[in-house]
mmCIF file of the C-alpha atoms, coordinates in Angstrom:
data_MODEL
# 
_entry.id   MODEL 
# 
loop_
_atom_site.group_PDB 
_atom_site.id 
_atom_site.type_symbol 
_atom_site.label_atom_id 
_atom_site.label_alt_id 
_atom_site.label_comp_id 
_atom_site.label_asym_id 
_atom_site.label_entity_id 
_atom_site.label_seq_id 
_atom_site.pdbx_PDB_ins_code 
_atom_site.Cartn_x 
_atom_site.Cartn_y 
_atom_site.Cartn_z 
_atom_site.occupancy 
_atom_site.B_iso_or_equiv 
_atom_site.pdbx_formal_charge 
_atom_site.auth_seq_id 
_atom_site.auth_comp_id 
_atom_site.auth_asym_id 
_atom_site.auth_atom_id 
_atom_site.pdbx_PDB_model_num 
ATOM 1   C CA . MET A 1 1   ? 0.000   0.000   0.000   1.00 0.00 ? 1   MET A CA 1 
ATOM 2   C CA . ARG A 1 2   ? 1.160   3.507   -0.787  1.00 0.00 ? 2   ARG A CA 1 
ATOM 3   C CA . GLY A 1 3   ? 2.829   5.213   2.144   1.00 0.00 ? 3   GLY A CA 1 
ATOM 4   C CA . GLN A 1 4   ? 2.938   2.051   4.242   1.00 0.00 ? 4   GLN A CA 1 
ATOM 5   C CA . GLY A 1 5   ? 6.482   0.967   3.414   1.00 0.00 ? 5   GLY A CA 1 
ATOM 6   C CA . ASP A 1 6   ? 7.189   -2.688  4.157   1.00 0.00 ? 6   ASP A CA 1 
ATOM 7   C CA . LYS A 1 7   ? 4.745   -2.856  7.046   1.00 0.00 ? 7   LYS A CA 1 
ATOM 8   C CA . LEU A 1 8   ? 2.385   -5.828  7.045   1.00 0.00 ? 8   LEU A CA 1 
ATOM 9   C CA . SER A 1 9   ? -1.281  -5.119  7.726   1.00 0.00 ? 9   SER A CA 1 
ATOM 10  C CA . ASP A 1 10  ? -4.412  -7.046  8.564   1.00 0.00 ? 10  ASP A CA 1 
ATOM 11  C CA . ILE A 1 11  ? -7.443  -6.622  6.317   1.00 0.00 ? 11  ILE A CA 1 
ATOM 12  C CA . ALA A 1 12  ? -10.969 -7.009  7.653   1.00 0.00 ? 12  ALA A CA 1 
ATOM 13  C CA . ILE A 1 13  ? -13.729 -7.850  5.181   1.00 0.00 ? 13  ILE A CA 1 
ATOM 14  C CA . SER A 1 14  ? -17.463 -7.887  5.835   1.00 0.00 ? 14  SER A CA 1 
ATOM 15  C CA . ASN A 1 15  ? -20.194 -8.625  3.286   1.00 0.00 ? 15  ASN A CA 1 
ATOM 16  C CA . GLY A 1 16  ? -17.685 -8.531  0.449   1.00 0.00 ? 16  GLY A CA 1 
ATOM 17  C CA . ARG A 1 17  ? -16.252 -5.110  1.380   1.00 0.00 ? 17  ARG A CA 1 
ATOM 18  C CA . ILE A 1 18  ? -13.032 -4.052  3.099   1.00 0.00 ? 18  ILE A CA 1 
ATOM 19  C CA . THR A 1 19  ? -13.976 -2.535  6.457   1.00 0.00 ? 19  THR A CA 1 
ATOM 20  C CA . ALA A 1 20  ? -10.567 -1.982  8.047   1.00 0.00 ? 20  ALA A CA 1 
ATOM 21  C CA . ILE A 1 21  ? -6.843  -2.112  7.252   1.00 0.00 ? 21  ILE A CA 1 
ATOM 22  C CA . GLY A 1 22  ? -4.197  -2.023  9.963   1.00 0.00 ? 22  GLY A CA 1 
ATOM 23  C CA . GLY A 1 23  ? -2.186  -3.971  12.460  1.00 0.00 ? 23  GLY A CA 1 
ATOM 24  C CA . GLY A 1 24  ? -3.921  -6.150  15.005  1.00 0.00 ? 24  GLY A CA 1 
ATOM 25  C CA . ILE A 1 25  ? -7.546  -5.493  14.066  1.00 0.00 ? 25  ILE A CA 1 
ATOM 26  C CA . ALA A 1 26  ? -9.781  -6.277  17.041  1.00 0.00 ? 26  ALA A CA 1 
ATOM 27  C CA . GLY A 1 27  ? -12.703 -8.662  16.834  1.00 0.00 ? 27  GLY A CA 1 
ATOM 28  C CA . SER A 1 28  ? -13.331 -12.204 15.664  1.00 0.00 ? 28  SER A CA 1 
ATOM 29  C CA . ALA A 1 29  ? -13.728 -13.561 12.144  1.00 0.00 ? 29  ALA A CA 1 
ATOM 30  C CA . VAL A 1 30  ? -15.655 -16.460 10.659  1.00 0.00 ? 30  VAL A CA 1 
ATOM 31  C CA . ASP A 1 31  ? -12.731 -17.188 8.327   1.00 0.00 ? 31  ASP A CA 1 
ATOM 32  C CA . THR A 1 32  ? -9.091  -16.161 8.619   1.00 0.00 ? 32  THR A CA 1 
ATOM 33  C CA . VAL A 1 33  ? -6.589  -16.412 5.758   1.00 0.00 ? 33  VAL A CA 1 
ATOM 34  C CA . ASN A 1 34  ? -2.855  -16.030 6.341   1.00 0.00 ? 34  ASN A CA 1 
ATOM 35  C CA . ALA A 1 35  ? -1.496  -14.304 3.216   1.00 0.00 ? 35  ALA A CA 1 
ATOM 36  C CA . GLU A 1 36  ? 2.055   -14.886 4.519   1.00 0.00 ? 36  GLU A CA 1 
ATOM 37  C CA . GLY A 1 37  ? 3.170   -11.374 3.617   1.00 0.00 ? 37  GLY A CA 1 
ATOM 38  C CA . ASN A 1 38  ? 2.136   -11.660 -0.028  1.00 0.00 ? 38  ASN A CA 1 
ATOM 39  C CA . LEU A 1 39  ? 0.382   -9.026  -2.104  1.00 0.00 ? 39  LEU A CA 1 
ATOM 40  C CA . VAL A 1 40  ? -3.382  -8.857  -1.614  1.00 0.00 ? 40  VAL A CA 1 
ATOM 41  C CA . THR A 1 41  ? -5.306  -7.479  -4.573  1.00 0.00 ? 41  THR A CA 1 
ATOM 42  C CA . GLU A 1 42  ? -8.738  -7.697  -6.122  1.00 0.00 ? 42  GLU A CA 1 
ATOM 43  C CA . SER A 1 43  ? -9.360  -10.613 -8.448  1.00 0.00 ? 43  SER A CA 1 
ATOM 44  C CA . PHE A 1 44  ? -8.739  -10.328 -12.163 1.00 0.00 ? 44  PHE A CA 1 
ATOM 45  C CA . VAL A 1 45  ? -11.658 -9.749  -14.540 1.00 0.00 ? 45  VAL A CA 1 
ATOM 46  C CA . ASN A 1 46  ? -11.829 -11.160 -18.079 1.00 0.00 ? 46  ASN A CA 1 
ATOM 47  C CA . THR A 1 47  ? -14.453 -9.101  -19.886 1.00 0.00 ? 47  THR A CA 1 
ATOM 48  C CA . HIS A 1 48  ? -14.270 -10.902 -23.234 1.00 0.00 ? 48  HIS A CA 1 
ATOM 49  C CA . LEU A 1 49  ? -13.662 -14.638 -23.468 1.00 0.00 ? 49  LEU A CA 1 
ATOM 50  C CA . HIS A 1 50  ? -15.084 -16.969 -26.127 1.00 0.00 ? 50  HIS A CA 1 
ATOM 51  C CA . LEU A 1 51  ? -15.453 -19.710 -23.539 1.00 0.00 ? 51  LEU A CA 1 
ATOM 52  C CA . CYS A 1 52  ? -17.485 -21.961 -25.842 1.00 0.00 ? 52  CYS A CA 1 
ATOM 53  C CA . LYS A 1 53  ? -14.466 -22.322 -28.159 1.00 0.00 ? 53  LYS A CA 1 
ATOM 54  C CA . VAL A 1 54  ? -11.539 -22.738 -25.765 1.00 0.00 ? 54  VAL A CA 1 
ATOM 55  C CA . TRP A 1 55  ? -9.081  -25.501 -26.725 1.00 0.00 ? 55  TRP A CA 1 
ATOM 56  C CA . SER A 1 56  ? -10.210 -25.484 -30.350 1.00 0.00 ? 56  SER A CA 1 
ATOM 57  C CA . LEU A 1 57  ? -7.053  -23.937 -31.826 1.00 0.00 ? 57  LEU A CA 1 
ATOM 58  C CA . GLU A 1 58  ? -5.940  -27.197 -33.416 1.00 0.00 ? 58  GLU A CA 1 
ATOM 59  C CA . LYS A 1 59  ? -9.131  -27.172 -35.502 1.00 0.00 ? 59  LYS A CA 1 
ATOM 60  C CA . MET A 1 60  ? -8.148  -23.869 -37.166 1.00 0.00 ? 60  MET A CA 1 
ATOM 61  C CA . ASP A 1 61  ? -6.426  -23.917 -40.543 1.00 0.00 ? 61  ASP A CA 1 
ATOM 62  C CA . GLU A 1 62  ? -3.522  -21.665 -41.585 1.00 0.00 ? 62  GLU A CA 1 
ATOM 63  C CA . LEU A 1 63  ? -5.722  -19.435 -43.757 1.00 0.00 ? 63  LEU A CA 1 
ATOM 64  C CA . ALA A 1 64  ? -8.010  -18.539 -40.863 1.00 0.00 ? 64  ALA A CA 1 
ATOM 65  C CA . MET A 1 65  ? -5.071  -18.066 -38.497 1.00 0.00 ? 65  MET A CA 1 
ATOM 66  C CA . GLY A 1 66  ? -3.356  -15.770 -40.978 1.00 0.00 ? 66  GLY A CA 1 
ATOM 67  C CA . ALA A 1 67  ? -6.470  -13.623 -41.282 1.00 0.00 ? 67  ALA A CA 1 
ATOM 68  C CA . TYR A 1 68  ? -6.869  -13.443 -37.498 1.00 0.00 ? 68  TYR A CA 1 
ATOM 69  C CA . HIS A 1 69  ? -3.300  -12.287 -36.967 1.00 0.00 ? 69  HIS A CA 1 
ATOM 70  C CA . GLY A 1 70  ? -3.201  -9.748  -39.802 1.00 0.00 ? 70  GLY A CA 1 
ATOM 71  C CA . GLU A 1 71  ? -2.102  -6.223  -38.975 1.00 0.00 ? 71  GLU A CA 1 
ATOM 72  C CA . GLY A 1 72  ? -4.780  -4.198  -37.204 1.00 0.00 ? 72  GLY A CA 1 
ATOM 73  C CA . MET A 1 73  ? -7.323  -7.043  -37.491 1.00 0.00 ? 73  MET A CA 1 
ATOM 74  C CA . GLY A 1 74  ? -8.068  -5.707  -40.976 1.00 0.00 ? 74  GLY A CA 1 
ATOM 75  C CA . LYS A 1 75  ? -9.259  -9.136  -42.089 1.00 0.00 ? 75  LYS A CA 1 
ATOM 76  C CA . ALA A 1 76  ? -11.398 -9.822  -39.030 1.00 0.00 ? 76  ALA A CA 1 
ATOM 77  C CA . MET A 1 77  ? -14.564 -10.508 -41.037 1.00 0.00 ? 77  MET A CA 1 
ATOM 78  C CA . SER A 1 78  ? -12.715 -12.946 -43.289 1.00 0.00 ? 78  SER A CA 1 
ATOM 79  C CA . ALA A 1 79  ? -11.177 -14.619 -40.255 1.00 0.00 ? 79  ALA A CA 1 
ATOM 80  C CA . ILE A 1 80  ? -14.576 -15.124 -38.632 1.00 0.00 ? 80  ILE A CA 1 
ATOM 81  C CA . GLU A 1 81  ? -16.002 -16.593 -41.841 1.00 0.00 ? 81  GLU A CA 1 
ATOM 82  C CA . LEU A 1 82  ? -12.993 -18.872 -42.343 1.00 0.00 ? 82  LEU A CA 1 
ATOM 83  C CA . ALA A 1 83  ? -13.212 -20.139 -38.771 1.00 0.00 ? 83  ALA A CA 1 
ATOM 84  C CA . ARG A 1 84  ? -16.957 -20.897 -38.805 1.00 0.00 ? 84  ARG A CA 1 
ATOM 85  C CA . HIS A 1 85  ? -16.352 -24.546 -39.642 1.00 0.00 ? 85  HIS A CA 1 
ATOM 86  C CA . VAL A 1 86  ? -14.791 -25.108 -36.210 1.00 0.00 ? 86  VAL A CA 1 
ATOM 87  C CA . LYS A 1 87  ? -18.261 -24.883 -34.657 1.00 0.00 ? 87  LYS A CA 1 
ATOM 88  C CA . ARG A 1 88  ? -19.502 -27.866 -36.671 1.00 0.00 ? 88  ARG A CA 1 
ATOM 89  C CA . ASP A 1 89  ? -17.215 -30.153 -34.664 1.00 0.00 ? 89  ASP A CA 1 
ATOM 90  C CA . LEU A 1 90  ? -18.098 -28.807 -31.213 1.00 0.00 ? 90  LEU A CA 1 
ATOM 91  C CA . THR A 1 91  ? -20.418 -30.888 -29.040 1.00 0.00 ? 91  THR A CA 1 
ATOM 92  C CA . LEU A 1 92  ? -22.338 -29.909 -25.928 1.00 0.00 ? 92  LEU A CA 1 
ATOM 93  C CA . ASP A 1 93  ? -20.366 -32.295 -23.711 1.00 0.00 ? 93  ASP A CA 1 
ATOM 94  C CA . GLY A 1 94  ? -17.072 -31.236 -25.270 1.00 0.00 ? 94  GLY A CA 1 
ATOM 95  C CA . MET A 1 95  ? -17.788 -27.544 -24.745 1.00 0.00 ? 95  MET A CA 1 
ATOM 96  C CA . ILE A 1 96  ? -18.780 -28.167 -21.124 1.00 0.00 ? 96  ILE A CA 1 
ATOM 97  C CA . GLU A 1 97  ? -15.582 -30.127 -20.475 1.00 0.00 ? 97  GLU A CA 1 
ATOM 98  C CA . ASN A 1 98  ? -13.333 -27.490 -22.071 1.00 0.00 ? 98  ASN A CA 1 
ATOM 99  C CA . ALA A 1 99  ? -15.119 -24.555 -20.432 1.00 0.00 ? 99  ALA A CA 1 
ATOM 100 C CA . ARG A 1 100 ? -14.894 -26.331 -17.079 1.00 0.00 ? 100 ARG A CA 1 
ATOM 101 C CA . LYS A 1 101 ? -11.118 -26.711 -17.487 1.00 0.00 ? 101 LYS A CA 1 
ATOM 102 C CA . ALA A 1 102 ? -10.782 -23.049 -18.420 1.00 0.00 ? 102 ALA A CA 1 
ATOM 103 C CA . ALA A 1 103 ? -12.873 -21.902 -15.452 1.00 0.00 ? 103 ALA A CA 1 
ATOM 104 C CA . ALA A 1 104 ? -10.781 -24.017 -13.078 1.00 0.00 ? 104 ALA A CA 1 
ATOM 105 C CA . LEU A 1 105 ? -7.577  -22.512 -14.483 1.00 0.00 ? 105 LEU A CA 1 
ATOM 106 C CA . ALA A 1 106 ? -9.081  -19.040 -14.165 1.00 0.00 ? 106 ALA A CA 1 
ATOM 107 C CA . ALA A 1 107 ? -9.813  -19.632 -10.486 1.00 0.00 ? 107 ALA A CA 1 
ATOM 108 C CA . LEU A 1 108 ? -6.305  -20.991 -9.935  1.00 0.00 ? 108 LEU A CA 1 
ATOM 109 C CA . HIS A 1 109 ? -4.790  -17.782 -11.323 1.00 0.00 ? 109 HIS A CA 1 
ATOM 110 C CA . GLY A 1 110 ? -7.112  -15.346 -9.561  1.00 0.00 ? 110 GLY A CA 1 
ATOM 111 C CA . ASN A 1 111 ? -9.451  -14.604 -12.484 1.00 0.00 ? 111 ASN A CA 1 
ATOM 112 C CA . LEU A 1 112 ? -12.750 -14.775 -10.615 1.00 0.00 ? 112 LEU A CA 1 
ATOM 113 C CA . HIS A 1 113 ? -15.003 -12.816 -12.975 1.00 0.00 ? 113 HIS A CA 1 
ATOM 114 C CA . ILE A 1 114 ? -15.545 -13.802 -16.620 1.00 0.00 ? 114 ILE A CA 1 
ATOM 115 C CA . ARG A 1 115 ? -17.900 -12.367 -19.215 1.00 0.00 ? 115 ARG A CA 1 
ATOM 116 C CA . ALA A 1 116 ? -18.124 -15.417 -21.471 1.00 0.00 ? 116 ALA A CA 1 
ATOM 117 C CA . LEU A 1 117 ? -19.364 -15.216 -25.054 1.00 0.00 ? 117 LEU A CA 1 
ATOM 118 C CA . ALA A 1 118 ? -21.367 -18.120 -26.490 1.00 0.00 ? 118 ALA A CA 1 
ATOM 119 C CA . ASP A 1 119 ? -21.876 -18.138 -30.249 1.00 0.00 ? 119 ASP A CA 1 
ATOM 120 C CA . VAL A 1 120 ? -25.521 -18.120 -31.318 1.00 0.00 ? 120 VAL A CA 1 
ATOM 121 C CA . ASP A 1 121 ? -26.010 -18.722 -35.029 1.00 0.00 ? 121 ASP A CA 1 
ATOM 122 C CA . SER A 1 122 ? -27.271 -21.146 -37.660 1.00 0.00 ? 122 SER A CA 1 
ATOM 123 C CA . ILE A 1 123 ? -24.314 -23.490 -37.113 1.00 0.00 ? 123 ILE A CA 1 
ATOM 124 C CA . ALA A 1 124 ? -23.854 -23.302 -33.341 1.00 0.00 ? 124 ALA A CA 1 
ATOM 125 C CA . GLY A 1 125 ? -27.536 -23.006 -32.502 1.00 0.00 ? 125 GLY A CA 1 
ATOM 126 C CA . VAL A 1 126 ? -27.778 -22.419 -28.753 1.00 0.00 ? 126 VAL A CA 1 
ATOM 127 C CA . GLU A 1 127 ? -25.540 -25.328 -27.710 1.00 0.00 ? 127 GLU A CA 1 
ATOM 128 C CA . GLY A 1 128 ? -22.775 -22.981 -26.585 1.00 0.00 ? 128 GLY A CA 1 
ATOM 129 C CA . VAL A 1 129 ? -25.233 -21.101 -24.394 1.00 0.00 ? 129 VAL A CA 1 
ATOM 130 C CA . LYS A 1 130 ? -26.395 -24.363 -22.813 1.00 0.00 ? 130 LYS A CA 1 
ATOM 131 C CA . ALA A 1 131 ? -22.790 -25.408 -22.173 1.00 0.00 ? 131 ALA A CA 1 
ATOM 132 C CA . LEU A 1 132 ? -21.749 -22.132 -20.578 1.00 0.00 ? 132 LEU A CA 1 
ATOM 133 C CA . ILE A 1 133 ? -24.886 -21.937 -18.434 1.00 0.00 ? 133 ILE A CA 1 
ATOM 134 C CA . ALA A 1 134 ? -24.028 -25.401 -17.081 1.00 0.00 ? 134 ALA A CA 1 
ATOM 135 C CA . VAL A 1 135 ? -20.475 -24.320 -16.250 1.00 0.00 ? 135 VAL A CA 1 
ATOM 136 C CA . ARG A 1 136 ? -21.674 -20.986 -14.846 1.00 0.00 ? 136 ARG A CA 1 
ATOM 137 C CA . ASP A 1 137 ? -23.959 -22.796 -12.437 1.00 0.00 ? 137 ASP A CA 1 
ATOM 138 C CA . GLU A 1 138 ? -21.314 -25.366 -11.523 1.00 0.00 ? 138 GLU A CA 1 
ATOM 139 C CA . PHE A 1 139 ? -18.758 -22.664 -10.643 1.00 0.00 ? 139 PHE A CA 1 
ATOM 140 C CA . ARG A 1 140 ? -21.167 -20.362 -8.824  1.00 0.00 ? 140 ARG A CA 1 
ATOM 141 C CA . GLY A 1 141 ? -19.435 -19.043 -5.717  1.00 0.00 ? 141 GLY A CA 1 
ATOM 142 C CA . ILE A 1 142 ? -15.996 -19.787 -7.203  1.00 0.00 ? 142 ILE A CA 1 
ATOM 143 C CA . VAL A 1 143 ? -15.890 -17.934 -10.525 1.00 0.00 ? 143 VAL A CA 1 
ATOM 144 C CA . ASP A 1 144 ? -18.578 -15.403 -11.448 1.00 0.00 ? 144 ASP A CA 1 
ATOM 145 C CA . ILE A 1 145 ? -19.404 -16.256 -15.076 1.00 0.00 ? 145 ILE A CA 1 
ATOM 146 C CA . GLN A 1 146 ? -21.767 -14.088 -17.121 1.00 0.00 ? 146 GLN A CA 1 
ATOM 147 C CA . VAL A 1 147 ? -23.022 -15.858 -20.245 1.00 0.00 ? 147 VAL A CA 1 
ATOM 148 C CA . VAL A 1 148 ? -23.346 -13.602 -23.290 1.00 0.00 ? 148 VAL A CA 1 
ATOM 149 C CA . ALA A 1 149 ? -25.631 -14.687 -26.138 1.00 0.00 ? 149 ALA A CA 1 
ATOM 150 C CA . PHE A 1 150 ? -23.406 -13.612 -29.034 1.00 0.00 ? 150 PHE A CA 1 
ATOM 151 C CA . PRO A 1 151 ? -24.584 -13.523 -32.684 1.00 0.00 ? 151 PRO A CA 1 
ATOM 152 C CA . GLN A 1 152 ? -21.063 -14.030 -34.048 1.00 0.00 ? 152 GLN A CA 1 
ATOM 153 C CA . ASP A 1 153 ? -22.140 -14.308 -37.691 1.00 0.00 ? 153 ASP A CA 1 
ATOM 154 C CA . GLY A 1 154 ? -24.624 -11.440 -37.643 1.00 0.00 ? 154 GLY A CA 1 
ATOM 155 C CA . ILE A 1 155 ? -28.389 -11.326 -37.423 1.00 0.00 ? 155 ILE A CA 1 
ATOM 156 C CA . ALA A 1 156 ? -29.590 -10.081 -40.812 1.00 0.00 ? 156 ALA A CA 1 
ATOM 157 C CA . LYS A 1 157 ? -26.593 -11.817 -42.386 1.00 0.00 ? 157 LYS A CA 1 
ATOM 158 C CA . ASP A 1 158 ? -27.468 -15.157 -40.777 1.00 0.00 ? 158 ASP A CA 1 
ATOM 159 C CA . PRO A 1 159 ? -31.243 -15.709 -41.101 1.00 0.00 ? 159 PRO A CA 1 
ATOM 160 C CA . GLY A 1 160 ? -32.885 -17.341 -38.109 1.00 0.00 ? 160 GLY A CA 1 
ATOM 161 C CA . THR A 1 161 ? -30.404 -15.966 -35.605 1.00 0.00 ? 161 THR A CA 1 
ATOM 162 C CA . ASP A 1 162 ? -32.980 -13.541 -34.199 1.00 0.00 ? 162 ASP A CA 1 
ATOM 163 C CA . ALA A 1 163 ? -35.141 -16.470 -33.042 1.00 0.00 ? 163 ALA A CA 1 
ATOM 164 C CA . LEU A 1 164 ? -32.088 -18.283 -31.670 1.00 0.00 ? 164 LEU A CA 1 
ATOM 165 C CA . MET A 1 165 ? -31.087 -15.180 -29.703 1.00 0.00 ? 165 MET A CA 1 
ATOM 166 C CA . ARG A 1 166 ? -34.532 -15.101 -28.091 1.00 0.00 ? 166 ARG A CA 1 
ATOM 167 C CA . GLN A 1 167 ? -34.206 -18.791 -27.281 1.00 0.00 ? 167 GLN A CA 1 
ATOM 168 C CA . ALA A 1 168 ? -30.791 -18.166 -25.722 1.00 0.00 ? 168 ALA A CA 1 
ATOM 169 C CA . MET A 1 169 ? -32.234 -15.517 -23.421 1.00 0.00 ? 169 MET A CA 1 
ATOM 170 C CA . GLU A 1 170 ? -35.125 -17.803 -22.492 1.00 0.00 ? 170 GLU A CA 1 
ATOM 171 C CA . LEU A 1 171 ? -32.573 -20.485 -21.562 1.00 0.00 ? 171 LEU A CA 1 
ATOM 172 C CA . GLY A 1 172 ? -30.993 -18.093 -19.077 1.00 0.00 ? 172 GLY A CA 1 
ATOM 173 C CA . ALA A 1 173 ? -28.205 -16.144 -20.796 1.00 0.00 ? 173 ALA A CA 1 
ATOM 174 C CA . ASP A 1 174 ? -27.143 -13.160 -18.687 1.00 0.00 ? 174 ASP A CA 1 
ATOM 175 C CA . VAL A 1 175 ? -26.198 -10.628 -21.360 1.00 0.00 ? 175 VAL A CA 1 
ATOM 176 C CA . VAL A 1 176 ? -27.287 -9.756  -24.910 1.00 0.00 ? 176 VAL A CA 1 
ATOM 177 C CA . GLY A 1 177 ? -24.238 -9.545  -27.171 1.00 0.00 ? 177 GLY A CA 1 
ATOM 178 C CA . GLY A 1 178 ? -23.926 -7.880  -30.534 1.00 0.00 ? 178 GLY A CA 1 
ATOM 179 C CA . ILE A 1 179 ? -21.514 -7.428  -33.417 1.00 0.00 ? 179 ILE A CA 1 
ATOM 180 C CA . PRO A 1 180 ? -23.201 -4.952  -35.788 1.00 0.00 ? 180 PRO A CA 1 
ATOM 181 C CA . TRP A 1 181 ? -20.109 -4.317  -37.917 1.00 0.00 ? 181 TRP A CA 1 
ATOM 182 C CA . ILE A 1 182 ? -20.312 -7.889  -39.221 1.00 0.00 ? 182 ILE A CA 1 
ATOM 183 C CA . GLU A 1 183 ? -23.473 -7.058  -41.200 1.00 0.00 ? 183 GLU A CA 1 
ATOM 184 C CA . PHE A 1 184 ? -23.274 -6.277  -44.923 1.00 0.00 ? 184 PHE A CA 1 
ATOM 185 C CA . SER A 1 185 ? -24.869 -2.807  -44.813 1.00 0.00 ? 185 SER A CA 1 
ATOM 186 C CA . ASP A 1 186 ? -25.309 0.154   -42.495 1.00 0.00 ? 186 ASP A CA 1 
ATOM 187 C CA . ARG A 1 187 ? -29.057 -0.460  -42.546 1.00 0.00 ? 187 ARG A CA 1 
ATOM 188 C CA . ASP A 1 188 ? -28.597 -4.041  -41.383 1.00 0.00 ? 188 ASP A CA 1 
ATOM 189 C CA . ALA A 1 189 ? -26.101 -2.914  -38.737 1.00 0.00 ? 189 ALA A CA 1 
ATOM 190 C CA . ALA A 1 190 ? -28.621 -0.397  -37.392 1.00 0.00 ? 190 ALA A CA 1 
ATOM 191 C CA . ALA A 1 191 ? -31.321 -3.091  -37.334 1.00 0.00 ? 191 ALA A CA 1 
ATOM 192 C CA . HIS A 1 192 ? -28.880 -5.390  -35.517 1.00 0.00 ? 192 HIS A CA 1 
ATOM 193 C CA . ILE A 1 193 ? -28.348 -2.760  -32.807 1.00 0.00 ? 193 ILE A CA 1 
ATOM 194 C CA . SER A 1 194 ? -32.071 -2.088  -32.454 1.00 0.00 ? 194 SER A CA 1 
ATOM 195 C CA . PHE A 1 195 ? -32.825 -5.793  -32.145 1.00 0.00 ? 195 PHE A CA 1 
ATOM 196 C CA . CYS A 1 196 ? -30.222 -6.257  -29.400 1.00 0.00 ? 196 CYS A CA 1 
ATOM 197 C CA . PHE A 1 197 ? -31.511 -3.298  -27.401 1.00 0.00 ? 197 PHE A CA 1 
ATOM 198 C CA . ASP A 1 198 ? -35.110 -4.458  -27.756 1.00 0.00 ? 198 ASP A CA 1 
ATOM 199 C CA . LEU A 1 199 ? -34.187 -8.000  -26.701 1.00 0.00 ? 199 LEU A CA 1 
ATOM 200 C CA . ALA A 1 200 ? -32.232 -6.774  -23.683 1.00 0.00 ? 200 ALA A CA 1 
ATOM 201 C CA . GLN A 1 201 ? -35.135 -4.584  -22.633 1.00 0.00 ? 201 GLN A CA 1 
ATOM 202 C CA . GLN A 1 202 ? -37.594 -7.454  -23.059 1.00 0.00 ? 202 GLN A CA 1 
ATOM 203 C CA . PHE A 1 203 ? -35.547 -9.710  -20.755 1.00 0.00 ? 203 PHE A CA 1 
ATOM 204 C CA . ASP A 1 204 ? -34.229 -6.904  -18.500 1.00 0.00 ? 204 ASP A CA 1 
ATOM 205 C CA . LYS A 1 205 ? -30.599 -7.809  -19.238 1.00 0.00 ? 205 LYS A CA 1 
ATOM 206 C CA . ASP A 1 206 ? -27.353 -5.958  -19.872 1.00 0.00 ? 206 ASP A CA 1 
ATOM 207 C CA . ILE A 1 207 ? -25.949 -5.473  -23.357 1.00 0.00 ? 207 ILE A CA 1 
# 
């Protein structure tokens, strides 16, 4: 802590908030953790993780990888289109297993809050949402996972995605995601934005 030098301090926490910092804090505690002089900091937050596709790198071909890693992400749309095929090989059980491993690693390294994107489209359907909801519920109290229903391939561009997005929210997704720049026209991008706001309002969810 600034101005404290090398002095070790106790930290009292009540209802998730720090209530006192200092040496020899009076009172009793339900739980006591000895940090052994190590740094105490808030947990890390990952605000953008495609948790439904972790450990799928080996399924990517060189063309898609090249587009992803191009300068300034100038070929991002091409990269997304080239990588769509990966989703055809993903299964519900496989996504749950991989997401579970990732969540456990996150907890191990102090990443206790994850906003996790689940692709919702004509290939993925809502299987990614189902998988991440299962892992979210399993890790409740360990890692705070918010499941984002994410129309990766667009809404106007990928017919039927609007209905799938509604289904994803009905299943229990926490956040409405959007990617309006993926659409083919400004008009479709504007409609994409309007749809996402309307859906979020309907289900009283964040965007």
